[in-house]
Tab-separated table of C-alpha atoms in Angstrom:
chain	number	residue	atom	x	y	z
A	192	UNK	CA	-131.217	58.423	32.300
A	193	UNK	CA	-132.369	60.341	35.358
A	194	UNK	CA	-132.079	64.117	35.112
A	195	UNK	CA	-132.311	66.296	38.199
A	196	UNK	CA	-132.201	70.092	38.072
A	197	UNK	CA	-131.755	72.146	41.229
A	198	UNK	CA	-132.719	75.804	41.541
A	199	UNK	CA	-133.356	78.466	44.154
A	200	UNK	CA	-129.880	79.065	45.473
A	201	UNK	CA	-128.391	82.494	45.969
A	202	UNK	CA	-126.862	84.970	48.368
A	203	UNK	CA	-128.709	85.694	51.612
A	204	UNK	CA	-127.925	87.405	54.904
A	205	UNK	CA	-127.572	85.347	58.050
A	206	UNK	CA	-131.002	84.677	59.525
A	207	UNK	CA	-132.638	84.752	56.123
A	208	UNK	CA	-134.474	82.077	54.157
A	209	UNK	CA	-134.227	80.303	50.838
A	210	UNK	CA	-136.289	77.609	49.159
A	211	UNK	CA	-134.482	75.135	46.970
A	212	UNK	CA	-136.214	73.042	44.337
A	213	UNK	CA	-135.106	69.931	42.510
A	214	UNK	CA	-137.111	68.885	39.476
A	215	UNK	CA	-136.927	65.482	37.857
A	216	UNK	CA	-137.999	64.777	34.321
A	217	UNK	CA	-141.766	64.111	34.004
A	218	UNK	CA	-142.609	60.437	33.869
A	219	UNK	CA	-139.410	59.537	35.663
A	220	UNK	CA	-139.166	57.188	38.583
A	221	UNK	CA	-139.347	60.115	40.998
A	222	UNK	CA	-142.523	59.039	42.796
A	223	UNK	CA	-141.147	55.578	43.529
A	224	UNK	CA	-137.968	56.769	45.200
A	225	UNK	CA	-136.848	58.531	48.316
A	226	UNK	CA	-135.269	61.927	47.688
A	227	UNK	CA	-132.491	63.611	49.600
A	228	UNK	CA	-130.510	66.817	49.776
A	229	UNK	CA	-126.764	66.858	50.343
A	230	UNK	CA	-124.359	69.761	50.487
A	231	UNK	CA	-120.665	70.338	49.976
A	232	UNK	CA	-118.772	73.288	51.373
A	233	UNK	CA	-115.388	74.320	49.964
A	234	UNK	CA	-112.653	71.953	51.110
A	235	UNK	CA	-115.102	69.605	52.798
A	236	UNK	CA	-116.742	66.313	51.975
A	237	UNK	CA	-120.294	66.168	50.713
A	238	UNK	CA	-122.648	65.695	53.665
A	239	UNK	CA	-126.233	64.626	54.198
A	240	UNK	CA	-128.812	67.338	54.872
A	241	UNK	CA	-132.300	65.839	54.662
A	242	UNK	CA	-134.278	62.959	53.191
A	243	UNK	CA	-137.933	62.302	52.431
A	244	UNK	CA	-139.324	58.843	51.687
A	245	UNK	CA	-142.055	57.928	49.229
A	246	UNK	CA	-144.544	57.966	52.108
A	247	UNK	CA	-143.430	61.395	53.284
A	248	UNK	CA	-141.340	60.408	56.267
A	249	UNK	CA	-138.441	62.779	56.809
A	250	UNK	CA	-135.133	62.870	58.599
A	251	UNK	CA	-132.519	65.587	58.974
A	252	UNK	CA	-128.923	66.169	59.867
A	253	UNK	CA	-128.615	67.455	63.411
A	254	UNK	CA	-127.064	70.670	62.130
A	255	UNK	CA	-130.230	71.674	60.247
A	256	UNK	CA	-132.949	70.122	62.396
A	257	UNK	CA	-135.590	72.665	63.308
A	258	UNK	CA	-134.443	75.116	60.607
A	259	UNK	CA	-134.795	73.185	57.327
A	260	UNK	CA	-137.852	71.368	55.970
A	261	UNK	CA	-137.820	68.873	53.115
A	262	UNK	CA	-140.988	68.132	51.155
A	263	UNK	CA	-142.005	66.605	47.863
A	264	UNK	CA	-144.691	67.049	45.225
A	265	UNK	CA	-145.006	63.839	43.231
A	266	UNK	CA	-147.406	65.425	40.740
A	267	UNK	CA	-144.641	67.867	39.822
A	268	UNK	CA	-141.771	65.387	40.277
A	269	UNK	CA	-140.158	67.982	42.523
A	270	UNK	CA	-138.527	67.951	45.934
A	271	UNK	CA	-138.077	71.109	47.991
A	272	UNK	CA	-135.827	72.268	50.786
A	273	UNK	CA	-137.128	75.208	52.801
A	274	UNK	CA	-134.219	76.727	54.666
A	275	UNK	CA	-134.907	79.194	57.474
A	276	UNK	CA	-132.581	80.776	59.987
A	277	UNK	CA	-129.637	80.407	57.644
A	278	UNK	CA	-126.143	80.596	59.086
A	279	UNK	CA	-122.797	81.281	57.400
A	280	UNK	CA	-121.876	77.636	57.993
A	281	UNK	CA	-124.767	76.630	55.719
A	282	UNK	CA	-122.815	78.049	52.779
A	283	UNK	CA	-122.296	75.227	50.279
A	284	UNK	CA	-123.356	73.786	46.968
A	285	UNK	CA	-126.585	71.907	47.546
A	286	UNK	CA	-127.304	68.748	45.554
A	287	UNK	CA	-130.395	66.621	45.309
A	288	UNK	CA	-130.179	62.857	45.115
A	289	UNK	CA	-132.767	60.439	43.805
A	290	UNK	CA	-133.046	57.080	45.469
A	291	UNK	CA	-130.916	57.765	48.530
A	292	UNK	CA	-131.118	55.088	51.209
A	293	UNK	CA	-131.273	55.951	54.879
A	294	UNK	CA	-127.519	55.592	54.994
A	295	UNK	CA	-126.018	56.334	51.587
A	296	UNK	CA	-126.819	58.418	48.527
A	297	UNK	CA	-127.499	56.829	45.169
A	298	UNK	CA	-125.583	57.452	41.973
A	299	UNK	CA	-128.211	59.930	40.733
A	300	UNK	CA	-127.228	63.533	41.381
A	301	UNK	CA	-128.198	66.925	40.111
A	302	UNK	CA	-125.562	69.519	39.236
A	303	UNK	CA	-126.127	71.526	42.380
A	304	UNK	CA	-127.110	75.045	43.335
A	305	UNK	CA	-124.917	77.466	45.284
A	306	UNK	CA	-126.113	78.832	48.615
A	307	UNK	CA	-124.066	81.602	50.182
A	308	UNK	CA	-124.927	83.015	53.589
A	309	UNK	CA	-123.273	86.297	54.483
A	310	UNK	CA	-122.582	87.157	58.097
């Protein structure tokens, strides 16, 4: 069973920064899978934020491009999301996903971490 644990969320003022982490269990299949971040705001559907492949290629939602950076450390089985220039509309629960394709997430989700951006 794949276990993913997100951390790093919190309350920040608009324009501020946060760094999210998502750790998979050591020895898991982390290094052989693409990783992605999704988010879900209250009353809205879960949406794609960013994805990083096993080779380090990245892609982003247009709404976060230029502000967010996804990266991974296979030695630590961890994926990161550096979020700069945060806006109130970035407020959501952020989830990591193991094995996401370029189009759809997989069935493997963490429990999420809350990000709240105050205006």
